[in-house]
Short mmCIF file of C-alpha atoms in Angstrom, two decimals:
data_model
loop_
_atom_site.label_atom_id
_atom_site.label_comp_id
_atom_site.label_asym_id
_atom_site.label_seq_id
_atom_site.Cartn_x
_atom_site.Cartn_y
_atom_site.Cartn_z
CA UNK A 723 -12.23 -48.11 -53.76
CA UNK A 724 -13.39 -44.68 -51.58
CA UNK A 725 -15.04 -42.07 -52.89
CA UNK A 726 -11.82 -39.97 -53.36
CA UNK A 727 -9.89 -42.68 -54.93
CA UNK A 728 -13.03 -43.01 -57.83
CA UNK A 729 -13.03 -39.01 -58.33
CA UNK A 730 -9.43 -38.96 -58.86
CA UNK A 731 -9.45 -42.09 -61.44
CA UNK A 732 -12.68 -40.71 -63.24
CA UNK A 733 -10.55 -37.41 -63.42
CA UNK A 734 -7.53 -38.67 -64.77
CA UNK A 735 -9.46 -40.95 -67.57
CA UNK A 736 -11.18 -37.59 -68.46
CA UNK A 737 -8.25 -35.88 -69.12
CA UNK A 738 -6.43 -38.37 -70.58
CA UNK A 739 -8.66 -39.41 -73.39
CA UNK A 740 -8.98 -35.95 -73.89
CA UNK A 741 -5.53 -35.75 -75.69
CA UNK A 742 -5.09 -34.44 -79.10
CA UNK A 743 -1.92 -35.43 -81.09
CA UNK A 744 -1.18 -34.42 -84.25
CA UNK A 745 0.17 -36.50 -86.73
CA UNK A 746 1.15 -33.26 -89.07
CA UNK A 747 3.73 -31.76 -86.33
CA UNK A 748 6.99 -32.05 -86.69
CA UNK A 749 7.20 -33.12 -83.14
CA UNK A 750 6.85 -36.51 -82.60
CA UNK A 751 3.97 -38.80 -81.48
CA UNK A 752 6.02 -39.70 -78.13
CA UNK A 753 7.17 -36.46 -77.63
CA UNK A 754 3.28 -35.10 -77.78
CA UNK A 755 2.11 -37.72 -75.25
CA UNK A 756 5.01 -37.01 -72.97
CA UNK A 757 4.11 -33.40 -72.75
CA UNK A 758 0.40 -33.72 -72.24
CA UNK A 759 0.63 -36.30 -69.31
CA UNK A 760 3.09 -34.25 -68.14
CA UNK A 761 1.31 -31.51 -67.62
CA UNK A 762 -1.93 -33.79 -66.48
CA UNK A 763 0.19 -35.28 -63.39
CA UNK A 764 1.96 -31.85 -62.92
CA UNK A 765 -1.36 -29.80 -62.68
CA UNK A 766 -3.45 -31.92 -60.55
CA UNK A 767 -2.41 -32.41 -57.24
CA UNK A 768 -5.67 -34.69 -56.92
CA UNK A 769 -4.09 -37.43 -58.84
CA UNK A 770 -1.64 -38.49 -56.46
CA UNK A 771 -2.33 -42.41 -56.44
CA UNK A 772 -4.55 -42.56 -58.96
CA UNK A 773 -4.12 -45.39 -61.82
CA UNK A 774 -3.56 -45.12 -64.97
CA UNK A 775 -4.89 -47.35 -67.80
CA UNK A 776 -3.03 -50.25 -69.21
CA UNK A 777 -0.67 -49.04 -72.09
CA UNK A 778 -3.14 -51.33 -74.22
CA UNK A 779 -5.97 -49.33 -73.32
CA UNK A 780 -4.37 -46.02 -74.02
CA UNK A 781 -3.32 -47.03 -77.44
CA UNK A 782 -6.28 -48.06 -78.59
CA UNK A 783 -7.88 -44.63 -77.24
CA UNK A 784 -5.39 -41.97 -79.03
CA UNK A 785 -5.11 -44.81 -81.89
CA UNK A 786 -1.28 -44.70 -81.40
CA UNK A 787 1.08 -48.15 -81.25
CA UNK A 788 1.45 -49.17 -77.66
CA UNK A 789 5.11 -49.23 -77.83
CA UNK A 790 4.89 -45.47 -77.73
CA UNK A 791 2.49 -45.27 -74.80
CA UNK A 792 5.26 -47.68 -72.86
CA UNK A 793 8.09 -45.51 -73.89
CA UNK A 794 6.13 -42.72 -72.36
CA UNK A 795 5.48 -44.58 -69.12
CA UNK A 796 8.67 -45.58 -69.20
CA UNK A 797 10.11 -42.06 -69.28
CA UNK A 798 8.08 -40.80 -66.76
CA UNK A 799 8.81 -43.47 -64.57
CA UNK A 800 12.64 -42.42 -64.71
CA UNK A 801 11.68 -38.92 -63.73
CA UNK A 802 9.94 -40.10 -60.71
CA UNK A 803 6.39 -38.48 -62.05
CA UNK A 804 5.28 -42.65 -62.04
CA UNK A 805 5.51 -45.82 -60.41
CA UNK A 806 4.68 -49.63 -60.97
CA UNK A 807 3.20 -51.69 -58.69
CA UNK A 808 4.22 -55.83 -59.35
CA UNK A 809 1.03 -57.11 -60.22
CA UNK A 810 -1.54 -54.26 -59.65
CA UNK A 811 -0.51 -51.57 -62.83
CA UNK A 812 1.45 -47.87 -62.98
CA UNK A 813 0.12 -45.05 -60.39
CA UNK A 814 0.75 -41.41 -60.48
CA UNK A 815 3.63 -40.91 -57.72
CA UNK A 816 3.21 -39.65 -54.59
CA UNK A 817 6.66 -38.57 -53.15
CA UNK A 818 7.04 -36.07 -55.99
CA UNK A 819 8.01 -32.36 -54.55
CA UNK A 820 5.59 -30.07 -56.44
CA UNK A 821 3.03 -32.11 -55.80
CA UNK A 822 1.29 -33.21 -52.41
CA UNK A 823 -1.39 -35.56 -50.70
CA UNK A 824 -4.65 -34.23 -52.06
CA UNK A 825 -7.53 -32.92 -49.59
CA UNK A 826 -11.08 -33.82 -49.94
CA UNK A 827 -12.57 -31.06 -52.30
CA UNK A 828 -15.33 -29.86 -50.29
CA UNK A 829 -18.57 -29.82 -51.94
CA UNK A 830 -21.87 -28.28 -51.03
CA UNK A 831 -24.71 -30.02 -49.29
CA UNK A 832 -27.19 -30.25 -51.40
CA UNK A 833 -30.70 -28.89 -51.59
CA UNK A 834 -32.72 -30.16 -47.81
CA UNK A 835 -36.09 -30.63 -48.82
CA UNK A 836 -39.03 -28.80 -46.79
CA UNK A 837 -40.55 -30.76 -44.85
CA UNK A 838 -44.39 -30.26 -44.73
CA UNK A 839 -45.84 -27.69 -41.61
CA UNK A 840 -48.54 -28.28 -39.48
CA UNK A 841 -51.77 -26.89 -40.56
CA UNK A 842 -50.33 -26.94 -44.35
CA UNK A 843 -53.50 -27.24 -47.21
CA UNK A 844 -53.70 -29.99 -50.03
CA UNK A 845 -52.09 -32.85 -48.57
CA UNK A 846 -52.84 -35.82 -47.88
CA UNK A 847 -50.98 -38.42 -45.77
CA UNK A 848 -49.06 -40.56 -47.37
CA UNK A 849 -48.26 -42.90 -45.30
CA UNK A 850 -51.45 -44.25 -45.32
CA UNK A 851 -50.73 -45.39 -49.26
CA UNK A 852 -50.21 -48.91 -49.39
CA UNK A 853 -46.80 -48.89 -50.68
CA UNK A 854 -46.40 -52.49 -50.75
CA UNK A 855 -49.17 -52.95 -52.74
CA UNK A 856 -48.69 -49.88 -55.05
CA UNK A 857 -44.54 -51.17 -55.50
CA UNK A 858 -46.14 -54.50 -56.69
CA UNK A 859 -47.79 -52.59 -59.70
CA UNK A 860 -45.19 -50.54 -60.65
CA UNK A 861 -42.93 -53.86 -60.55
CA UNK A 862 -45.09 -55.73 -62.42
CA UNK A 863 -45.99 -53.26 -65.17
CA UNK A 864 -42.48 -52.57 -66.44
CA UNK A 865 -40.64 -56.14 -65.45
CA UNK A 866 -41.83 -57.42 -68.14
CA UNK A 867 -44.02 -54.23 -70.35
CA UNK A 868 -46.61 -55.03 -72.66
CA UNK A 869 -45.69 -54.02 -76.31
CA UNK A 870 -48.34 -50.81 -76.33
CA UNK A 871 -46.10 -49.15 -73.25
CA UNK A 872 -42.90 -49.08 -75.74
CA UNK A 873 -44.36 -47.39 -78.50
CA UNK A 874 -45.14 -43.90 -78.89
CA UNK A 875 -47.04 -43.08 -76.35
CA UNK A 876 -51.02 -42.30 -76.54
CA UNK A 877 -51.82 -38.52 -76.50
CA UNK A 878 -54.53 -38.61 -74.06
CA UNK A 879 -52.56 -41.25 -71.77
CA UNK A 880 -52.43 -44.93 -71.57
CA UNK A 881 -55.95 -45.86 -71.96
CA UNK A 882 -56.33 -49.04 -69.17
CA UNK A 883 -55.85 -46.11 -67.33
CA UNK A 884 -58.41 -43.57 -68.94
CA UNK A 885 -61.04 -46.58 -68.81
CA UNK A 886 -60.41 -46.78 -64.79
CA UNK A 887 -61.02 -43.77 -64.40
CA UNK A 888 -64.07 -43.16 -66.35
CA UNK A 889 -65.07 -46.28 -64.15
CA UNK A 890 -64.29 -44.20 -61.10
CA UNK A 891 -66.29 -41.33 -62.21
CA UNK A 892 -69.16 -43.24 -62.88
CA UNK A 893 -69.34 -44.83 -59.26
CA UNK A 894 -68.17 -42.13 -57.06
CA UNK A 895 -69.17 -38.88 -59.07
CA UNK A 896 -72.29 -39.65 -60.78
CA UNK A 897 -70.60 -38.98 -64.08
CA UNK A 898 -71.22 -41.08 -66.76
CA UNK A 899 -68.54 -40.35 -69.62
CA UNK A 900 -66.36 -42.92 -72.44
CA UNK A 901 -62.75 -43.26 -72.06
CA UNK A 902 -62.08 -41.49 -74.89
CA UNK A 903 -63.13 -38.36 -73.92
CA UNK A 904 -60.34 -38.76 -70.55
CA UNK A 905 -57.54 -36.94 -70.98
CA UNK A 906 -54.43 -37.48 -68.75
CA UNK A 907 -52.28 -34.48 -67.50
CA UNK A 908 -49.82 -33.89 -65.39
CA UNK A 909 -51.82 -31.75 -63.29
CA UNK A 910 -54.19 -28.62 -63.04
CA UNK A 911 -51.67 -26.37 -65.00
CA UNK A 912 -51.50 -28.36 -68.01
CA UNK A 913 -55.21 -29.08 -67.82
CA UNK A 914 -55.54 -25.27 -67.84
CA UNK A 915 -53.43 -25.08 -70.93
CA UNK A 916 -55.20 -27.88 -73.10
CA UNK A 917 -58.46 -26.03 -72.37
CA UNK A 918 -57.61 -22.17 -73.21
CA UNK A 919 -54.80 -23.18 -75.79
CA UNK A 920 -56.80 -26.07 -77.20
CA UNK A 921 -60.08 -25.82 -76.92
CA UNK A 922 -61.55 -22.58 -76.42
CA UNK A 923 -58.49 -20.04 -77.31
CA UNK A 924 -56.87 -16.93 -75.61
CA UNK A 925 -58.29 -13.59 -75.12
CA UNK A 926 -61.39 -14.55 -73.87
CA UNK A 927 -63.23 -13.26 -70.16
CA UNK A 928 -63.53 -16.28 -67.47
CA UNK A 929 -65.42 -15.72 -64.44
CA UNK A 930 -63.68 -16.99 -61.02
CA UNK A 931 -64.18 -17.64 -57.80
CA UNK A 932 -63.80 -15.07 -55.32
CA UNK A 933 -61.76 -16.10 -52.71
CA UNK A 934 -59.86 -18.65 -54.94
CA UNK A 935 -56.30 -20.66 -55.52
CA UNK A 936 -53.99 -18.15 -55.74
CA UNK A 937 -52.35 -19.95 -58.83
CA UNK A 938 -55.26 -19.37 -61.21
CA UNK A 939 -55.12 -15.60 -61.95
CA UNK A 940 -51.37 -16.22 -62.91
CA UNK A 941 -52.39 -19.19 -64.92
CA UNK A 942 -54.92 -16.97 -66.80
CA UNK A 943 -53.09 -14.69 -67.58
CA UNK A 944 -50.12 -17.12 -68.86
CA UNK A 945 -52.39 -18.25 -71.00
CA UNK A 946 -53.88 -14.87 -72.34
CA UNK A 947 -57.14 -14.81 -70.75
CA UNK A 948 -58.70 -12.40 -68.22
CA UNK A 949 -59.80 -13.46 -64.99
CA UNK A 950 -62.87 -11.87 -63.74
CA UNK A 951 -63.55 -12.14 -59.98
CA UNK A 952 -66.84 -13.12 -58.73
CA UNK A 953 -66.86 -12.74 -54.63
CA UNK A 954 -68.86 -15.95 -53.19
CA UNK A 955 -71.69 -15.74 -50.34
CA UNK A 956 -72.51 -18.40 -48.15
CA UNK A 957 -73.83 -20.47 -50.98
CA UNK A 958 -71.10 -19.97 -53.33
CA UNK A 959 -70.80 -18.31 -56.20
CA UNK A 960 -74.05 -16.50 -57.48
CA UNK A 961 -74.90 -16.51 -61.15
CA UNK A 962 -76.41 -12.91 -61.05
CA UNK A 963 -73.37 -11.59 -60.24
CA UNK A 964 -71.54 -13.30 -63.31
CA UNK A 965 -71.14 -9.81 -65.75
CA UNK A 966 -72.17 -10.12 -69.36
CA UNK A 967 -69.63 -11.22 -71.70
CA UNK A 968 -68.39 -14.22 -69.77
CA UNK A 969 -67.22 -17.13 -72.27
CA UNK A 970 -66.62 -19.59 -69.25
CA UNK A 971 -66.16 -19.83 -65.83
CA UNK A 972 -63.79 -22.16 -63.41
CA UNK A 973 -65.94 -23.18 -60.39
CA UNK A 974 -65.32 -25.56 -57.43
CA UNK A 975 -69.10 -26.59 -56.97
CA UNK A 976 -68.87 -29.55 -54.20
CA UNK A 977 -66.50 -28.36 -51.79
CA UNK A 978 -65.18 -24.28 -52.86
CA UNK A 979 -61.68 -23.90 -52.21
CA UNK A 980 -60.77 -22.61 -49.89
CA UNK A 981 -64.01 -21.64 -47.91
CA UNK A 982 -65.68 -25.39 -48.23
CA UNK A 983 -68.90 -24.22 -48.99
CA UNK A 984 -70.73 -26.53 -51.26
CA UNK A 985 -73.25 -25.20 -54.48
CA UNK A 986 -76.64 -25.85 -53.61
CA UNK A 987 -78.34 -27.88 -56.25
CA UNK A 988 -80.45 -24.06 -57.24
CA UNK A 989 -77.62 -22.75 -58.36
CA UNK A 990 -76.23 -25.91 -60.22
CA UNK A 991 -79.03 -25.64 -62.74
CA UNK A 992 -78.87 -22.18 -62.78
CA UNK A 993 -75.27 -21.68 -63.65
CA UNK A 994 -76.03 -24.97 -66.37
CA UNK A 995 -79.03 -22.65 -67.72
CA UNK A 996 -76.83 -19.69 -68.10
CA UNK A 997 -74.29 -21.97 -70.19
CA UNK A 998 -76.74 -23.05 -71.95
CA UNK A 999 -78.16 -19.88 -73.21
CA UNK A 1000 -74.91 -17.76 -73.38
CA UNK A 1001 -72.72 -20.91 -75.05
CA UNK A 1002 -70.30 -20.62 -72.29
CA UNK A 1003 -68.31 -23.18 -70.73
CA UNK A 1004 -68.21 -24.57 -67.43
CA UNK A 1005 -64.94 -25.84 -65.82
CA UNK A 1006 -65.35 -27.74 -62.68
CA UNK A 1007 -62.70 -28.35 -60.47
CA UNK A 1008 -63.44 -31.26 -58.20
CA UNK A 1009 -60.38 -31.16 -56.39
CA UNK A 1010 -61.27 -33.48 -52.89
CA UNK A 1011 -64.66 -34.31 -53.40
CA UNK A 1012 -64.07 -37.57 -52.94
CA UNK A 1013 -63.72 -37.12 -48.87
CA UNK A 1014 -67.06 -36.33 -47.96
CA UNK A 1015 -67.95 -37.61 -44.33
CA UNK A 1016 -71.41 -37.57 -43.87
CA UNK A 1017 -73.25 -39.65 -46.90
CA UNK A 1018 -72.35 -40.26 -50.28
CA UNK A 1019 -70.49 -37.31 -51.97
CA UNK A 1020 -72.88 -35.05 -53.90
CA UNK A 1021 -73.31 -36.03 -57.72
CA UNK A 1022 -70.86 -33.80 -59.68
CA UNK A 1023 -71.96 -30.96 -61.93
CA UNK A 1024 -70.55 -32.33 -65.03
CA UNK A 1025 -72.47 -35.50 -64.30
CA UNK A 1026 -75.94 -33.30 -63.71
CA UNK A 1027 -74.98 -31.87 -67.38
CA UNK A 1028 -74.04 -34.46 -69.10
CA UNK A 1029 -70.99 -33.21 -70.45
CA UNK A 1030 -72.35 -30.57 -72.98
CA UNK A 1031 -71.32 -27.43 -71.22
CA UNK A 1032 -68.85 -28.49 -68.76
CA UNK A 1033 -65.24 -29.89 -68.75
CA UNK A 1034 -64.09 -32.07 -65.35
CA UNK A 1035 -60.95 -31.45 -64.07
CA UNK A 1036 -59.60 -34.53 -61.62
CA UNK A 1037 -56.62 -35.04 -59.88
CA UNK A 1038 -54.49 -37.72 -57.63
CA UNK A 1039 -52.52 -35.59 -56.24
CA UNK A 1040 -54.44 -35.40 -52.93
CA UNK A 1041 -55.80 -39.14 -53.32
CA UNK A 1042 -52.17 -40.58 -54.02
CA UNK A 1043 -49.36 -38.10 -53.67
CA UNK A 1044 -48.82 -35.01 -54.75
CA UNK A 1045 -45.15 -36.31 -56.03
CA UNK A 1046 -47.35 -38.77 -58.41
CA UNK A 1047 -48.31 -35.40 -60.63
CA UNK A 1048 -51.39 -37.49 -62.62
CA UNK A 1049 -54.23 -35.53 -63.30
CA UNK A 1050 -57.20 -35.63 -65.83
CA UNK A 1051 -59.65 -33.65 -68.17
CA UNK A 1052 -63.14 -34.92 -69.12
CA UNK A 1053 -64.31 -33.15 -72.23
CA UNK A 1054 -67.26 -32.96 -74.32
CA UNK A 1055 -67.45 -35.00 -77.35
CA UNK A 1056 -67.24 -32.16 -79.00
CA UNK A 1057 -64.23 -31.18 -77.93
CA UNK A 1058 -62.47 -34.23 -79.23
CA UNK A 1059 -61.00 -33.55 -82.04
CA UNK A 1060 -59.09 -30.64 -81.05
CA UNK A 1061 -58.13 -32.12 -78.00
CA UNK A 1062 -56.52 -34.54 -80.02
CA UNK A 1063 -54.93 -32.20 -81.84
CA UNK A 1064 -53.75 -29.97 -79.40
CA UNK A 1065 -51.93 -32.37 -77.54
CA UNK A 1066 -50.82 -34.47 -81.05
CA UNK A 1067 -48.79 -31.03 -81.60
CA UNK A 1068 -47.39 -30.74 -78.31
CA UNK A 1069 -46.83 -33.68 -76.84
CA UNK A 1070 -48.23 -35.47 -73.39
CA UNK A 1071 -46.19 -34.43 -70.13
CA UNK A 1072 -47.47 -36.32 -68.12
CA UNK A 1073 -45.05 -39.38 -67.42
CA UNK A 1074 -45.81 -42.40 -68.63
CA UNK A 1075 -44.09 -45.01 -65.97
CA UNK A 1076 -46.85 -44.48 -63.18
CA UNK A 1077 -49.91 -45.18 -65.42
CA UNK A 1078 -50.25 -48.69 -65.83
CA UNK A 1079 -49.14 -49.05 -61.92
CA UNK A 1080 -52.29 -46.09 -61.06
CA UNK A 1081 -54.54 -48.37 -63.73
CA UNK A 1082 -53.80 -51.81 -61.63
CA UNK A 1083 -54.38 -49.86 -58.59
CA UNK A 1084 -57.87 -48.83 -59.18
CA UNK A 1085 -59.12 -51.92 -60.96
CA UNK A 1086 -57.97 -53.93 -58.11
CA UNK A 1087 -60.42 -52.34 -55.62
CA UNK A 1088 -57.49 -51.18 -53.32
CA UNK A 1089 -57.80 -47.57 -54.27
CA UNK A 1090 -61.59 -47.49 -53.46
CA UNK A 1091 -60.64 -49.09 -50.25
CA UNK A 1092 -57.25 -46.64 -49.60
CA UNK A 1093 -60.30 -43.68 -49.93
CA UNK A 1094 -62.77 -45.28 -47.79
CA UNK A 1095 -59.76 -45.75 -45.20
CA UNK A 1096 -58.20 -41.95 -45.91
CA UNK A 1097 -62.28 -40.54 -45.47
CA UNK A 1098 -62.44 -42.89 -41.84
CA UNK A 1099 -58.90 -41.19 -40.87
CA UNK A 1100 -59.47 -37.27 -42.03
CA UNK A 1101 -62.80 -37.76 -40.50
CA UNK A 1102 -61.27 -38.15 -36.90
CA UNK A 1103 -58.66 -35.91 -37.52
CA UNK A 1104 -60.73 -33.27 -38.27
CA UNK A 1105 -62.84 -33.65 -34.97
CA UNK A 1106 -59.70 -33.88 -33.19
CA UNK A 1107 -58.43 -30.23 -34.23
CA UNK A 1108 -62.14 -28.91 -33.61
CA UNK A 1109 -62.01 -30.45 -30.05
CA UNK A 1110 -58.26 -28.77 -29.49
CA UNK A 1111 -59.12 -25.55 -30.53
CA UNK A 1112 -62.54 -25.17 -28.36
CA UNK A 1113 -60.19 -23.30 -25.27
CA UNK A 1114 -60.26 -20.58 -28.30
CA UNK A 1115 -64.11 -21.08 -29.35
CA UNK A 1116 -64.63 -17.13 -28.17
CA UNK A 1117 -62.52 -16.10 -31.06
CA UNK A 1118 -62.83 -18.88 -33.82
CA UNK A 1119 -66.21 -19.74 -35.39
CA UNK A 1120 -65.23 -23.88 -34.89
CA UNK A 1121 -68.13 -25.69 -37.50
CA UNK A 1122 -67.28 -28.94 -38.22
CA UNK A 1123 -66.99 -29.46 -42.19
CA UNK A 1124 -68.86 -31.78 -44.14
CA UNK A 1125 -66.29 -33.07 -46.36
CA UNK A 1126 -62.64 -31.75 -47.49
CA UNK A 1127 -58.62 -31.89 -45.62
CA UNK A 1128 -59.03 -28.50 -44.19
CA UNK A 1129 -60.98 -26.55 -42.21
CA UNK A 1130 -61.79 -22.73 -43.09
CA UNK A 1131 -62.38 -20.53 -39.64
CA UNK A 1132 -64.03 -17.64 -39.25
CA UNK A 1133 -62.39 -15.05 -36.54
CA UNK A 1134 -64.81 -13.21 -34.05
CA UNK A 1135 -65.16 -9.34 -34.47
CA UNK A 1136 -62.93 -9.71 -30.72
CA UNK A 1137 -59.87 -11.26 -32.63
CA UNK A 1138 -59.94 -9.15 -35.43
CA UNK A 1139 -60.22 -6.37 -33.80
CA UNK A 1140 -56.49 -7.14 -32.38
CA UNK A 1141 -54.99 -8.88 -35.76
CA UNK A 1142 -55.53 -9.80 -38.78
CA UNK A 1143 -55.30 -13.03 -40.73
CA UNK A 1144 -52.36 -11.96 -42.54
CA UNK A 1145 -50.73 -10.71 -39.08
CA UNK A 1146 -51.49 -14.89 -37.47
CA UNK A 1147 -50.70 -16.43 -40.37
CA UNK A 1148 -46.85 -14.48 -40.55
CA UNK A 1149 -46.65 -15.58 -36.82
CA UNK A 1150 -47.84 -18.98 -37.09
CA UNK A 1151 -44.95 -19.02 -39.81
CA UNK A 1152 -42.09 -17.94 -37.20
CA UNK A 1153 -43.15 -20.81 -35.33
CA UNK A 1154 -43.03 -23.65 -37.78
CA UNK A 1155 -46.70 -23.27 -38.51
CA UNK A 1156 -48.47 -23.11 -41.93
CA UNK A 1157 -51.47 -21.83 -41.39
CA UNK A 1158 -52.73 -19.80 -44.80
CA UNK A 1159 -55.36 -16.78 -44.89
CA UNK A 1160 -58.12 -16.60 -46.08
CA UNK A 1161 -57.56 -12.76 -47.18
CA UNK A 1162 -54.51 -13.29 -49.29
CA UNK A 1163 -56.86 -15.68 -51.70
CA UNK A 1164 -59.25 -13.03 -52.25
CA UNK A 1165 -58.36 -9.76 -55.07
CA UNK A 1166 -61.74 -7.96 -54.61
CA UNK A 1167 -62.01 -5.33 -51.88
CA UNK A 1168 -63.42 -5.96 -48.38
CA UNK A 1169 -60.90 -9.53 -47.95
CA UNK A 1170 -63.17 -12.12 -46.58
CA UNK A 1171 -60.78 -13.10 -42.97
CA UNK A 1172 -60.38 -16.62 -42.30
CA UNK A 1173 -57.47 -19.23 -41.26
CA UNK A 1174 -57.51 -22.38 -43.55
CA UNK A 1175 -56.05 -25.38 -40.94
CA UNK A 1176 -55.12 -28.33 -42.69
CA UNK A 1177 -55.54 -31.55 -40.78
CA UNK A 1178 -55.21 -34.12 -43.26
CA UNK A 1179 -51.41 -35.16 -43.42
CA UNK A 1180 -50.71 -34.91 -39.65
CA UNK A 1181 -51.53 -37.41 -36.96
CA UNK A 1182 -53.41 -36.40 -33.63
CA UNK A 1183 -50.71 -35.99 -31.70
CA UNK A 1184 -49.17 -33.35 -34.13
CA UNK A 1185 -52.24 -31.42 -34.17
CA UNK A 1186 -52.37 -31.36 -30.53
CA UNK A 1187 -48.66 -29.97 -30.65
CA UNK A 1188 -49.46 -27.49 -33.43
CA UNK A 1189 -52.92 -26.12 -31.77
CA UNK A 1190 -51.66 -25.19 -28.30
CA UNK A 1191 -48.77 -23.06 -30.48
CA UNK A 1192 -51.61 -21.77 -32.37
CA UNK A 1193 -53.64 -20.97 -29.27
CA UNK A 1194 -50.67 -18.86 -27.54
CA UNK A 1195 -50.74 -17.16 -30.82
CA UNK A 1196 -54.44 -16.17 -30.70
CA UNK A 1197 -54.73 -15.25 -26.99
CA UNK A 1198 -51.53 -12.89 -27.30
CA UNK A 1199 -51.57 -9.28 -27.59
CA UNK A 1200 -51.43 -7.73 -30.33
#
């Protein structure tokens, strides 16, 4: 059966169960059902050809006899609105004069996903995930699902999956923390909105990053905070320049986003001190920290706390896929039971069906090996882009990066002198480039310039393409 022919059946079934008759008219049952599928046949020309059900079948659906459905067909039949076929059922005519051969109702293409640029942030290639592999988990997890996945689910997440990760933690972060303090999300929004809706309330001051992710003012102020803007230096951010009044502060302290500049271990225990003394709270953000490629990736900041003044925000977006959308909290002990709570009274989001699949995964050992293989890749693609753009080295400050996807470059007085950030970036854009500015992630005055190059998701031979467009960009006039 085409396409057509199983829109036009699916139709007429639709309309045809949809008949009312009335048993309190004075009009009779037959005459009732003769009118309606009158009017059915008569008003859709898209019917021509299409079956109808077997008399039985119709009966049983407008709980009539079925000698009054075949007196009907009958009838209609006689008019010429039906025919029978010897063996095969009764069919809506198609040499009636009011009606004729239907067209194909045209129907709009649907949405064309985007397909990622060159030089786009926060992505990681995914076809380096070993889908096999990562199929086989899924497969095996719900074939045949333990009781515990059936039930209401856990509040924090499915906890094989909280205990790999607090294994995880402990052997690539330096964070030593139980499973029951990992909470599952379904990525950095929600995380945001157990912490100030949970935990520490609305209507409080939070010191940020200056240049940061875009996203985060808006998330603030979603969540009824105010976002206080603390412009970075070459070591990050400073903790003299945090203002008085601060109840907690969202910092990226191994790899700032999006400059890459890591927190010196100084400033660690200072900004730890401070919480200390003022009772603030320290949300780190350890967003790729995991791709560091030159030694072992620096110990986390939670992990140098211990968890009494901090709260760890993970994610797999950029170590699995972004389409996975599993993320996780670490809180403080003390933070328990209104973490519990909070998300008792609202309910997790984040789906259940990939967790015991991600859990399998990184108890196996093949996730530990799928980052040690993603680090070896990144690694060379980020030399490759610093080798391709040295024919521009007069106008782009080209340091290699110790870690991260991207790269952050500084322009020379010479190119901005002729154009901005904001003025490449647009024109990378045109092009079929993504290459994002450093300027529009910055609210203070004096926007830091920069161009943030993403190199992760896109093979050599793509970043070859994508630099020499870049490079016609930088060397033209303005």
């Amino acid at each position: 059966m085409s396409n057509f022919e199983t829109f036009s059946k699916a139709n007429l079934d639709r309309d045809l169960f949809a008949i009312s008759l009335d048993t309190s008219l004075k009009t009779s049952l037959q005459a009732q059902l003769l009118d309606a599928l009158r009017s059915i046949v008569s008003k859709s020309p898209n019917l021509v050809g299409a079956r109808l059900p077997a008399s039985r079948t119709l009966a049983s659906e407008l709980s009539i006899s079925r000698t009054t459905v075949q007196a009907v067909y009958d009838q209609m039949i006689s008019e010429g609105y039906l025919v029978t076929r010897q063996g095969s059922g009764t069919f809506v005519a198609s040499e009636i004069t009011h009606l004729s051969q239907p067209q194909p109702i045209p129907r709009p293409a649907g949405p064309v996903a985007e397909e990622w640029r060159p030089f786009q942030t926060g992505l990681p290639d995914q076809t380096l995930l070993p889908h096999r592999q990562w199929a086989r988990y899924l497969e095996r997890a719900w074939r045949s699902p333990s009781p515990a996945l059936l039930t209401r689910p856990d509040p924090l997440g499915w906890h094989p999956l909280r205990q790999a990760i607090s294994d995880h933690l402990a052997a690539w972060r330096h964070l030593s923390c139980d499973p029951g303090q990992v909470v599952i999300t379904s990525g950095a929004r929600e995380a945001f909105e157990v912490i100030f809706h949970g935990l520490l309330g609305a209507g409080i001051q939070v010191a940020v990053e200056d240049p940061c992710w875009p996203k985060l003012h808006t998330i603030l102020a979603d969540t009824g905070n105010s976002a206080h803007p603390v412009r970075i230096d070459a070591d990050g951010m400073d903790i003299e320049r945090i203002p008085s009044g601060i109840r907690a502060t969202i910092i990226t302290p191994s790899r700032h986003y999006p400059t890459g500049v890591s927190l010196p271990l100084s400033r660690r225990v200072a900004l730890l001190d401070w919480a200390q003394q003022t009772g603030a709270v320290v949300i780190e953000d350890d967003y790729d920290s995991e791709f560091r490629y030159r030694g072992h990736p620096l110990p986390s900041l939670s992990g140098l706390d211990g968890l009494n003044n901090t709260i760890y925000l993970g994610s797999f977006s950029k170590l699995v896929s972004p389409a996975l959308r599993i993320g996780y909290l670490v809180v403080p002990k003390r933070f328990l039971r209104s973490t519990v709570a909070y998300l008792r009274h609202v309910g997790p989001r984040a789906s259940l069906i990939p967790q015991p699949a991600l859990a399998a995964f990184m108890n196996s050992g093949e996730f530990a090996m799928h980052l040690r293989r993603m680090r070896r890749v990144y690694a060379r693609r980020q030399s490759h882009l610093l080798n391709a753009l040295a024919p521009v080295a007069d106008l782009l400050d080209l340091q290699p990066d110790a870690s991260g996807m991207h790269l952050c470059v500084s322009p020379t007085a010479s190119l901005v002198d002729r154009m901005s950030d904001l003025e490449i970036s647009k024109r990378a854009e045109q092009i079929g480039l993504r290459v994002s500015a450093l300027s529009a992630h910055c609210v203070l005055p004096e926007k830091l310039q920069g161009l943030l190059l993403g190199y992760a998701a896109f093979d050599e031979e793509t970043l070859s393409d994508a630099t020499e467009r870049l490079i016609a960009i930088l060397r033209a006039k303005a």
